[in-house]
Amino acid sequence: MKILVADDDPITRESLEACLKSEGFEVVLAQNGAEALQAWKKHRPDLLCLDIMMPHTSGYDVCREVRAVQPAVPILFLSAKSEEIDVVVGFQLGADDFIRKPFGKHELLARLRVAIRRATPATAARRSFAMREVVVYPAELRAEREGMEIELSPREIAILELLHRHAGEVVDRNTLLDQCWGLHYFPESRTLDQHISKLRKRIERDPLDPQIIETVRAAGYRYRPG
Amino acid sequence: MAQWSLVHGANGALRDLHVPVGFATAAQWPKPVFATGADDGKDDVLLLSRDELLQADGPAWGWVAEPGKPPLFWQRLGPKSDAVVALLIDPKPLHSALDAWLGQWAGGAFSPLRVRNGPICALESDDAALLATGDVPVAAPDFVLPVRSFFGTWEIRAWDPVVLRTTYDYRILAGAGFLALVIVVLGVLAYVEQRRLLAQAAQQVTFVNRVSHELRSPLTNILLNLELSQEMLGEQATAPAGRLALVQEEALRLRRLVDNVLAFSALEREKYRWENRACVPDEIIRAVIAQFAAAYVRRGLNVRFAGKAGMACALDADAVAQVLANLLSNIEKYVPPGTVDIASALDANVLTVTVHDEGAGVPATESERIFRPFERLNGRINEGASGTGLGLSIARDLAFGMGGTLRLVPGRSGATFELRVPAFPTEASS
């Protein structure tokens, strides 16, 4: 899933990129409104995160132009401006959400998921696969276990999809890293284990006695269907 | 005299006699007759009372005046006579004569006033001036003396010829003028100073707002990178992880402070925007509790959360989180080690959150004051914790803005705050 991030503050840009990439999103960056429009035309992202106050072309202008062509693409404003009029203008231009700075990673991801889910067509939303009692909805970045909703990142979806595709087989660490992080990405050795640990906490009934994602010592991980 | 008559008391025995005299001003004068009942109501007769006029021991003469008819003078012919001579008086020449006589009398009687320039007096009859000591003013008289008699009514009217003459003491006038000028100058100076102070206060508010706004972006970067760093460190309880947790705690405190400053400013200017969105109340509460987890552990505070609001609903999640954060922040600052009970319930589209601590509580007399801005339960410098005194005020304003309430629940030991806000059903839940 591709996200366009436009912010004139380089540190914010870099921080957002790191946060989103760590969750498995593909990120396209723009440092002003004009660049954002170019990047949008070139990459056609699945979601746009726009700062409002940017040189030359504001986030409002970008939103207006994008909405004229793509009425359904989710657009989120991430802004330090929080006056009523700013929020009203943002929503009038068709923004899906207005996230006031400061915000943390979890809040950002939660709001992104809501926007993505809202923009997902009903047919795409229904595409799902089951891993024991857990039903995963990839397009909505979520899963359900006995009626309880579980928020998932694109990377966690990718891990589950890969394990589900190779149900009963051991998927080795390199394959998982290549498929879910990309061939050119060299994460630290513990990155995969940390992700699996986080994922187990969400989907397993008892994370200390995992039934869905098994660890195969010195080999990798395996999904064992019930 | 207009007419003389001889009227007999014995009914029908002798004929009455009526003889007009001189130049009468009326074609026909009413005839005086003793009232018998037959002539009652007629205009051409003047009724006499038999009992009064022919009483043996009564007066021998008298006057009779009937409204709208000329006056009549009567005299019995003898002590035992039952005949009366009646003289009918023509009222016009009588009135003219009386006017003339009164005018003449008043000319003499009023002359001292005219000589001494006394009050203007006028003798009037039927609104026509008979005599005046000067020009008769149009204004209402200061004094009216009615003169009523059998032959007519007159009025003596007087106007007090007071002339108001104003003289000024120029020294006092100059002093008063100077004083007035000083007051005006001081007023203008006070106005200008007030405007300047207001502008200065507005600039300070704007400055604080701008600074708070400017803090938002770096705070976002700090929070995002802290979370990333913590993820990179994983779940190991290393020293750097502990330090990062502390930094994150302080960053969150700074965030609350910025949020409070901007919320207070927006609420004061009625610019705060409440924004309902779909959320699960218990998740919001857990997230806020998580923010305080480390600080509470350090202060020996144990949180027990009984969440019964796990259904999705629409409400202003940011505002609810800010209210709860302000309540928990107060507990962190002022409550000694103990248990903090937090409970939530979602019933009939109302979210209720109660927060109870085992601290010293709030005296009943202070239960409203603590919600006022800049008010603190103990404003002393040595009370042991810092604070702006805005937290509860903002929390209550936010609760009111959402259409709800925030109150201190009386009764239990410690302090119990109760937040109640409308929670609307979402599309999914409805």
XYZ file of C-alpha atoms in Angstrom:
656
model
C 0.000 0.000 0.000
C 1.453 3.308 -1.168
C 1.181 6.497 0.883
C 2.170 9.989 -0.256
C 3.507 12.153 2.560
C 3.829 15.901 1.894
C 5.346 18.096 4.600
C 7.812 20.974 4.340
C 9.529 19.990 7.599
C 12.278 17.487 6.653
C 12.367 15.873 10.101
C 8.620 15.339 10.094
C 8.887 13.892 6.597
C 11.640 11.545 7.617
C 9.896 10.535 10.846
C 6.642 9.794 9.053
C 8.482 7.833 6.396
C 10.231 5.723 9.039
C 6.994 5.106 10.935
C 5.019 4.119 7.877
C 7.799 1.980 6.384
C 8.219 0.154 9.692
C 4.597 -0.931 9.343
C 5.073 -2.111 5.779
C 3.660 0.852 3.881
C 5.378 2.056 0.721
C 6.086 5.764 1.148
C 6.477 8.553 -1.415
C 7.741 11.877 -0.051
C 7.150 15.461 -1.186
C 8.510 18.615 0.413
C 5.883 21.002 -0.910
C 2.512 21.089 -2.591
C 3.843 21.240 -6.147
C 6.051 18.198 -5.560
C 3.111 16.443 -3.954
C 1.009 16.955 -7.076
C 3.807 15.659 -9.310
C 4.331 12.627 -7.074
C 0.599 11.955 -6.971
C 0.386 12.020 -10.803
C 3.411 9.741 -11.091
C 2.727 7.204 -8.314
C -1.060 7.353 -7.820
C -0.785 6.539 -4.070
C -3.502 4.735 -2.128
C -3.605 7.455 0.511
C -2.298 11.020 0.932
C -1.020 12.592 4.162
C -0.787 16.346 3.623
C 0.512 19.167 5.743
C -1.571 22.321 5.246
C 0.996 25.106 5.338
C 3.526 24.383 2.615
C 5.352 26.837 0.352
C 3.757 27.834 -2.972
C 1.039 25.218 -3.103
C -0.778 24.481 0.160
C -2.197 21.177 1.298
C -5.666 22.580 0.606
C -4.694 23.202 -3.050
C -3.303 19.687 -3.405
C -6.461 18.228 -1.870
C -8.664 20.240 -4.230
C -6.774 19.090 -7.358
C -6.607 15.444 -6.279
C -10.283 15.345 -5.341
C -11.242 16.664 -8.792
C -9.678 13.570 -10.365
C -9.867 10.932 -7.610
C -12.946 11.499 -5.455
C -12.441 8.308 -3.431
C -8.748 8.314 -2.523
C -8.314 8.867 1.241
C -6.748 12.221 2.134
C -5.608 13.043 5.661
C -4.431 16.444 6.827
C -1.641 16.332 9.399
C -1.384 19.838 10.698
C -0.393 22.046 13.595
C -3.209 24.344 12.522
C -6.250 23.375 14.495
C -8.503 26.380 14.430
C -12.097 25.596 13.672
C -11.945 27.287 10.312
C -8.924 25.192 9.243
C -10.718 21.966 10.089
C -13.915 23.112 8.408
C -12.065 24.094 5.221
C -10.223 20.767 5.256
C -13.435 18.761 5.478
C -15.188 20.973 2.930
C -12.428 20.194 0.459
C -13.145 16.507 0.952
C -10.504 15.468 3.478
C -11.232 12.169 5.232
C -9.622 13.135 8.519
C -7.776 15.969 10.199
C -5.066 14.812 12.587
C -3.810 17.552 14.871
C -0.143 17.641 15.719
C 1.286 16.458 18.020
C 0.400 12.822 17.511
C 2.149 9.525 18.128
C 2.728 6.635 15.829
C -0.124 4.537 17.143
C -2.634 7.341 16.823
C -1.472 8.037 13.269
C -1.730 4.392 12.260
C -5.154 3.995 13.849
C -6.507 6.985 11.946
C -4.874 5.776 8.707
C -6.558 2.408 9.081
C -9.964 4.015 9.615
C -9.528 6.144 6.488
C -8.353 3.164 4.419
C -11.212 1.009 5.654
C -13.749 3.701 4.847
C -12.365 4.078 1.319
C -12.160 0.360 0.616
C -14.886 -0.801 -1.801
C -17.256 -3.369 -0.325
C -16.127 -6.078 -2.744
C -12.470 -5.637 -1.855
C -13.305 -5.490 1.837
C -14.948 -8.894 1.713
C -11.815 -10.612 0.399
C -10.531 -12.525 3.379
C -8.736 -15.631 4.502
C -8.978 -17.568 7.718
C -6.168 -18.751 9.942
C -7.865 -20.975 12.484
C -10.326 -18.770 14.378
C -8.797 -15.578 12.995
C -10.320 -14.093 9.821
C -8.005 -11.629 8.074
C -9.306 -8.804 5.839
C -6.190 -7.598 3.965
C -7.771 -4.600 2.220
C -9.070 -3.238 5.505
C -5.833 -3.844 7.430
C -7.693 -5.762 10.099
C -8.662 -9.174 11.335
C -11.390 -10.563 13.531
C -11.247 -13.191 16.234
C -14.570 -14.263 17.720
C -16.101 -10.874 16.969
C -13.120 -8.965 18.380
C -11.429 -6.604 15.961
C -7.659 -6.695 15.530
C -5.792 -3.829 13.871
C -2.991 -4.937 11.545
C -0.284 -3.179 9.570
C 0.450 -3.948 5.898
C 3.595 -5.769 6.973
C 1.703 -7.945 9.424
C -0.847 -8.692 6.707
C 2.016 -9.631 4.371
C 3.504 -12.005 6.978
C 0.127 -13.654 7.584
C -0.599 -13.936 3.847
C 2.786 -15.558 3.214
C 2.378 -18.033 6.061
C -1.203 -18.773 4.993
C -0.105 -19.374 1.390
C 2.410 -21.907 2.673
C 0.126 -23.454 5.247
C 1.771 -26.364 7.001
C 5.178 -25.530 5.495
C 8.101 -23.883 7.208
C 8.790 -20.410 5.812
C 12.400 -19.571 6.468
C 13.564 -16.216 7.862
C 15.179 -15.039 4.613
C 12.025 -15.685 2.613
C 9.962 -13.834 5.173
C 12.380 -10.875 5.186
C 12.613 -10.799 1.373
C 8.888 -11.077 0.825
C 7.705 -8.841 3.617
C 10.476 -6.273 3.933
C 11.819 -6.278 0.368
C 15.004 -7.596 -1.181
C 16.923 -4.383 -0.653
C 15.965 -3.980 2.941
C 18.365 -5.306 5.527
C 16.640 -5.233 8.861
C 18.388 -6.101 12.076
C 18.367 -9.733 13.002
C 15.817 -9.230 15.741
C 13.369 -7.246 13.627
C 11.513 -10.305 12.340
C 11.271 -11.896 15.777
C 9.946 -8.658 17.262
C 7.288 -8.424 14.570
C 6.227 -12.017 15.055
C 6.089 -11.433 18.811
C 3.874 -8.359 18.353
C 1.682 -10.233 15.889
C 1.218 -13.171 18.263
C 0.077 -10.795 20.996
C -2.689 -9.650 18.736
C -3.907 -12.789 17.054
C -3.068 -15.628 19.412
C -5.350 -16.625 22.216
C -2.259 -17.234 24.392
C 0.871 -15.577 22.935
C 3.081 -17.704 25.211
C 1.598 -20.873 23.685
C 1.112 -19.865 20.029
C -1.195 -22.038 17.946
C -1.326 -20.058 14.693
C 2.316 -19.036 14.136
C 4.713 -21.709 15.272
C 8.437 -21.189 15.700
C 10.519 -23.842 13.965
C 13.873 -23.676 15.682
C 16.812 -22.759 13.418
C 14.501 -22.740 10.371
C 11.744 -20.141 10.484
C 8.037 -19.988 11.163
C 5.033 -22.122 10.209
C 1.296 -21.713 10.105
C -0.352 -24.901 11.149
C -3.981 -25.079 10.150
C -6.218 -26.711 12.765
C -85.466 93.739 35.955
C -87.130 91.915 33.133
C -90.537 91.154 34.489
C -92.557 91.469 37.671
C -95.251 88.994 38.647
C -97.901 88.587 41.263
C -98.359 84.936 42.139
C -101.190 83.666 44.299
C -100.905 80.702 46.607
C -104.607 79.700 46.479
C -105.084 77.335 43.602
C -107.217 78.842 40.868
C -108.854 81.455 43.105
C -107.038 84.440 41.634
C -105.188 84.735 38.380
C -101.440 85.271 38.432
C -100.163 88.485 36.889
C -96.924 88.759 34.788
C -95.788 92.160 33.510
C -92.611 92.526 31.343
C -90.590 95.642 32.124
C -88.300 97.888 30.010
C -86.081 96.562 27.211
C -86.061 92.858 27.649
C -83.127 90.955 26.079
C -85.257 87.856 25.663
C -88.455 87.551 23.647
C -90.260 85.744 26.406
C -89.392 85.294 30.042
C -90.378 82.251 32.023
C -93.387 82.779 34.242
C -92.972 82.088 37.956
C -95.688 79.709 39.225
C -96.117 77.551 42.281
C -95.205 73.994 41.493
C -98.255 71.822 41.085
C -96.755 69.012 39.097
C -98.545 69.971 35.876
C -95.872 72.400 34.695
C -92.830 70.384 35.713
C -90.245 70.171 32.960
C -91.520 73.161 30.984
C -88.962 75.764 29.937
C -91.325 78.750 30.027
C -92.166 78.532 33.722
C -90.094 79.093 36.798
C -91.297 76.862 39.548
C -91.704 78.205 43.050
C -92.039 76.122 46.182
C -95.321 76.802 47.907
C -94.158 75.360 51.244
C -91.038 77.533 51.394
C -92.469 80.800 50.127
C -95.801 80.806 52.037
C -94.549 79.528 55.385
C -95.891 81.872 58.032
C -92.797 81.827 60.204
C -90.396 81.573 57.225
C -88.485 84.366 55.512
C -90.524 87.094 53.872
C -88.308 87.378 50.840
C -85.629 85.501 48.962
C -84.008 84.504 45.702
C -84.809 81.590 43.400
C -82.305 80.349 40.882
C -83.039 77.531 38.528
C -80.216 76.371 36.295
C -80.419 77.919 32.819
C -83.113 80.400 33.840
C -82.867 84.012 35.021
C -82.681 84.678 38.773
C -85.858 85.686 40.558
C -86.398 87.850 43.659
C -89.584 87.234 45.652
C -91.336 88.878 48.578
C -94.477 87.883 50.402
C -97.052 90.632 50.457
C -97.801 90.219 54.144
C -97.244 87.803 57.084
C -100.500 86.014 56.437
C -100.727 86.683 52.746
C -100.609 83.781 50.299
C -99.545 86.053 47.410
C -95.966 86.632 46.356
C -94.471 89.392 44.272
C -91.746 87.997 42.073
C -89.214 90.141 40.218
C -87.439 88.359 37.343
C -83.970 89.759 36.722
C -82.538 89.995 33.166
C -79.144 88.198 33.648
C -77.193 89.911 30.836
C -77.281 93.501 32.043
C -76.886 92.170 35.583
C -73.743 90.312 34.647
C -72.411 93.288 32.696
C -73.044 95.539 35.642
C -71.343 93.133 38.009
C -68.403 92.778 35.623
C -68.112 96.546 35.506
C -68.355 96.866 39.225
C -65.827 94.093 39.892
C -63.479 95.546 37.304
C -63.707 98.900 39.000
C -63.192 97.296 42.400
C -60.263 95.263 41.233
C -58.688 98.310 39.600
C -58.442 99.824 43.048
C -57.666 96.606 44.881
C -54.896 95.510 42.458
C -53.308 98.928 42.047
C -50.614 98.309 44.723
C -49.424 95.297 42.756
C -49.107 97.342 39.594
C -47.189 100.095 41.366
C -44.845 97.675 43.159
C -44.400 95.544 40.059
C -45.878 92.718 42.039
C -47.339 89.528 40.689
C -49.389 89.772 37.560
C -53.026 89.360 38.464
C -56.074 89.036 36.287
C -59.739 88.917 36.989
C -61.471 86.720 34.517
C -64.977 85.638 33.799
C -65.841 83.042 31.182
C -62.148 83.119 30.198
C -62.406 86.783 29.237
C -60.055 89.058 31.132
C -61.831 91.845 32.971
C -58.718 93.408 34.362
C -54.990 92.651 34.345
C -52.033 94.322 36.013
C -49.846 93.494 33.024
C -49.739 91.230 30.010
C -51.507 87.989 30.865
C -49.090 85.122 30.360
C -50.098 82.068 28.356
C -48.674 79.720 30.974
C -50.848 78.244 33.682
C -51.262 80.629 36.640
C -49.366 80.048 39.856
C -52.400 81.005 41.911
C -56.167 80.752 41.205
C -58.806 82.175 43.552
C -62.359 81.384 42.459
C -65.085 83.968 43.270
C -68.422 82.254 43.193
C -71.682 84.088 43.881
C -75.322 83.811 43.202
C -74.913 86.007 40.140
C -71.967 84.292 38.491
C -68.431 82.901 38.817
C -65.169 84.767 38.426
C -61.570 83.863 38.997
C -58.628 85.857 40.193
C -55.504 84.421 38.609
C -51.965 85.348 39.535
C -48.563 84.714 38.047
C -45.513 85.134 40.160
C -43.236 87.392 38.116
C -40.079 85.664 39.312
C -37.137 86.306 37.004
C -34.267 83.883 37.345
C -31.000 85.691 37.057
C -27.851 83.516 36.996
C -24.548 84.966 37.983
C -21.285 83.088 37.854
C -18.231 83.212 40.002
C -15.585 83.057 37.304
C -12.942 81.700 39.660
C -15.154 78.745 40.614
C -16.127 78.368 36.972
C -12.487 78.295 35.898
C -11.687 75.822 38.682
C -14.543 73.559 37.663
C -13.497 73.818 34.024
C -9.921 72.897 34.897
C -11.144 69.986 37.004
C -13.334 68.798 34.139
C -10.377 69.065 31.769
C -8.194 67.057 34.157
C -10.913 64.399 34.438
C -11.260 64.239 30.643
C -7.493 63.985 30.166
C -7.240 61.313 32.853
C -10.142 59.465 31.245
C -8.463 59.566 27.845
C -5.166 58.435 29.374
C -6.930 55.594 31.223
C -8.697 54.580 28.000
C -5.459 54.639 26.009
C -3.678 52.685 28.735
C -6.488 50.153 28.885
C -6.368 49.720 25.120
C -2.599 49.318 25.292
C -2.859 46.709 28.059
C -5.604 44.863 26.183
C -3.508 44.876 23.025
C -0.507 43.704 25.057
C -2.580 40.921 26.661
C -3.889 39.924 23.222
C -0.319 39.883 21.901
C 0.768 37.735 24.825
C -2.102 35.318 24.226
C -1.279 35.276 20.525
C 2.373 34.725 21.380
C 1.549 31.819 23.713
C -0.737 30.408 21.026
C 1.929 30.700 18.373
C 4.571 29.175 20.585
C 2.197 26.347 21.448
C 1.451 25.851 17.763
C 5.150 25.924 16.958
C 5.741 23.274 19.603
C 3.336 20.914 17.883
C 5.572 19.931 14.965
C 8.730 19.213 16.998
C 6.609 17.376 19.554
C 5.181 15.205 16.786
C 8.680 14.408 15.581
C 9.830 13.611 19.114
C 6.862 11.330 19.769
C 7.132 9.518 16.424
C 10.867 8.940 16.785
C 10.573 7.882 20.399
C 8.085 5.201 19.452
C 10.295 4.119 16.574
C 13.329 3.965 18.854
C 11.417 1.930 21.415
C 10.341 -0.483 18.701
C 13.922 -0.798 17.543
C 15.052 -1.552 21.079
C 12.367 -4.163 21.334
C 10.984 -5.403 24.600
C 14.275 -5.684 26.435
C 14.397 -3.734 29.673
C 17.683 -2.045 28.862
C 18.911 1.182 30.406
C 18.498 3.126 27.123
C 14.926 1.800 26.847
C 14.205 3.062 30.355
C 15.629 6.486 29.532
C 13.596 6.620 26.331
C 10.459 5.759 28.298
C 11.175 8.689 30.587
C 11.680 11.007 27.620
C 8.436 9.764 26.132
C 6.636 10.366 29.402
C 7.896 13.936 29.504
C 7.067 14.459 25.834
C 3.523 13.321 26.538
C 3.350 15.709 29.510
C 4.503 18.509 27.259
C 1.896 17.468 24.728
C -0.836 17.641 27.362
C 0.375 21.077 28.381
C 0.317 22.320 24.773
C -3.092 20.740 24.240
C -4.407 22.413 27.390
C -3.023 25.840 26.489
C -4.495 25.691 23.006
C -7.789 24.202 24.190
C -8.133 26.886 26.872
C -7.384 29.615 24.350
C -9.830 28.155 21.809
C -12.534 27.661 24.450
C -12.099 31.235 25.693
C -12.508 32.533 22.153
C -15.340 30.050 21.513
C -13.290 28.649 18.656
C -12.949 25.098 19.930
C -14.325 22.567 17.506
C -15.792 19.346 18.832
C -15.531 16.536 16.364
C -17.354 13.247 16.803
C -15.841 10.195 15.207
C -16.313 6.484 15.555
C -14.271 5.019 18.392
C -14.372 2.554 21.251
C -14.445 4.426 24.600
C -12.581 1.723 26.532
C -9.738 1.882 24.005
C -9.445 5.637 24.531
C -9.416 5.150 28.298
C -6.810 2.385 28.118
C -4.618 4.558 25.873
C -4.762 7.422 28.389
C -4.062 5.062 31.305
C -1.080 3.719 29.346
C 0.310 7.262 29.061
C 0.425 7.509 32.852
C 1.449 3.902 33.542
C 5.145 4.546 34.170
C 4.569 7.709 36.207
C 1.930 6.004 38.346
C 4.209 3.054 39.051
C 6.897 5.492 40.157
C 4.476 7.223 42.527
C 3.067 3.989 43.908
C -0.338 4.434 42.284
C -2.119 1.306 41.164
C -4.827 1.645 38.500
C -7.844 -0.663 38.421
C -9.922 -0.274 35.299
C -13.420 -1.748 35.073
C -14.298 -1.132 31.438
C -17.869 -1.682 30.304
C -17.806 0.622 27.301
C -16.266 -1.646 24.697
C -18.844 -0.923 21.999
C -18.076 1.389 19.098
C -19.832 4.748 19.283
C -19.386 8.246 17.930
C -17.954 10.910 20.221
C -15.111 13.396 20.356
C -12.374 10.951 21.282
C -9.724 13.693 21.581
C -11.844 15.689 24.014
C -12.696 12.618 26.131
C -9.005 11.682 26.211
C -8.054 15.222 27.224
C -10.627 15.284 30.051
C -9.426 11.935 31.358
C -5.753 12.910 30.983
C -6.351 16.053 33.034
C -8.037 14.017 35.795
C -5.236 11.441 35.843
C -2.619 14.197 35.740
C -4.116 15.732 38.900
C -3.982 12.341 40.623
C -0.353 11.960 39.609
C 0.444 15.353 41.119
C -1.612 15.424 44.298
C -2.611 11.921 45.393
C -0.399 9.780 47.670
C 0.331 6.122 46.860
C -2.817 4.011 46.692
C -5.356 2.644 44.247
C -7.034 4.596 41.483
C -10.333 3.098 40.343
C -11.495 3.927 36.843
C -14.811 2.618 35.565
C -16.663 3.107 32.320
C -20.196 2.344 31.200
C -22.115 2.909 28.004
C -25.815 3.060 28.647
C -28.690 4.708 26.756
C -26.292 6.566 24.472
C -24.418 8.084 27.406
C -20.813 7.301 28.225
C -20.060 7.509 31.946
C -16.491 7.440 33.204
C -15.726 7.650 36.923
C -12.284 8.193 38.365
C -11.829 7.601 42.087
C -8.673 8.116 44.103
C -7.743 7.559 47.744
C -6.305 11.002 48.291
C -7.322 13.714 50.744
C -10.381 14.532 48.642
C -11.918 17.928 47.996
C -13.883 19.762 50.709
C -17.568 20.212 49.809
C -17.144 23.991 49.973
C -14.487 23.811 47.265
C -16.341 21.459 44.937
C -17.198 24.204 42.440
C -14.184 26.457 42.900
C -11.794 23.755 41.681
C -13.464 23.904 38.248
C -12.738 27.616 37.833
C -9.742 28.586 35.687
C -6.460 29.303 37.522
C -7.970 28.037 40.783
C -6.091 25.415 42.727
C -7.198 23.705 45.903
C -4.080 24.976 47.616
C -2.435 27.865 45.880
C 0.542 27.872 48.242
C 4.012 27.666 46.815
C 4.874 24.818 49.210
C 2.017 22.501 48.300
C 4.472 20.241 46.601
C 3.284 20.100 43.010
C 3.183 22.470 40.133
C 0.207 23.179 37.927
C -1.503 25.895 35.956
C -4.897 25.493 37.581
C -6.422 25.004 34.152
C -6.836 21.236 33.978
C -10.233 20.844 35.641
C -11.572 24.048 34.103
C -10.685 22.850 30.610
C -11.970 19.364 31.397
C -15.351 20.711 32.477
C -15.596 23.085 29.490
C -14.805 20.203 27.143
C -17.424 18.038 28.841
C -20.022 20.821 28.575
C -19.051 21.394 24.940
C -19.769 17.742 24.193
C -23.202 18.190 25.752
C -22.200 16.390 28.921
C -21.122 17.045 32.494
C -18.080 16.678 34.697
C -18.683 16.774 38.425
C -17.151 15.903 41.714
C -19.274 13.156 43.224
C -19.790 13.756 46.947
C -19.844 11.068 49.569
C -16.917 8.716 49.214
C -13.565 9.164 50.851
C -10.923 10.487 48.506
C -12.191 12.190 45.371
C -14.520 10.818 42.709
C -14.998 12.618 39.427
C -17.750 11.579 37.049
C -17.742 12.373 33.345
C -20.984 11.863 31.421
C -21.126 12.608 27.691
C -23.508 11.653 24.887
C -22.186 8.767 22.809
C -24.038 8.419 19.557
C -24.511 5.082 17.809
C -22.256 4.576 14.812
C -23.380 3.216 11.462
C -21.855 -0.115 12.359
C -23.379 -0.334 15.822
C -26.822 0.826 14.704
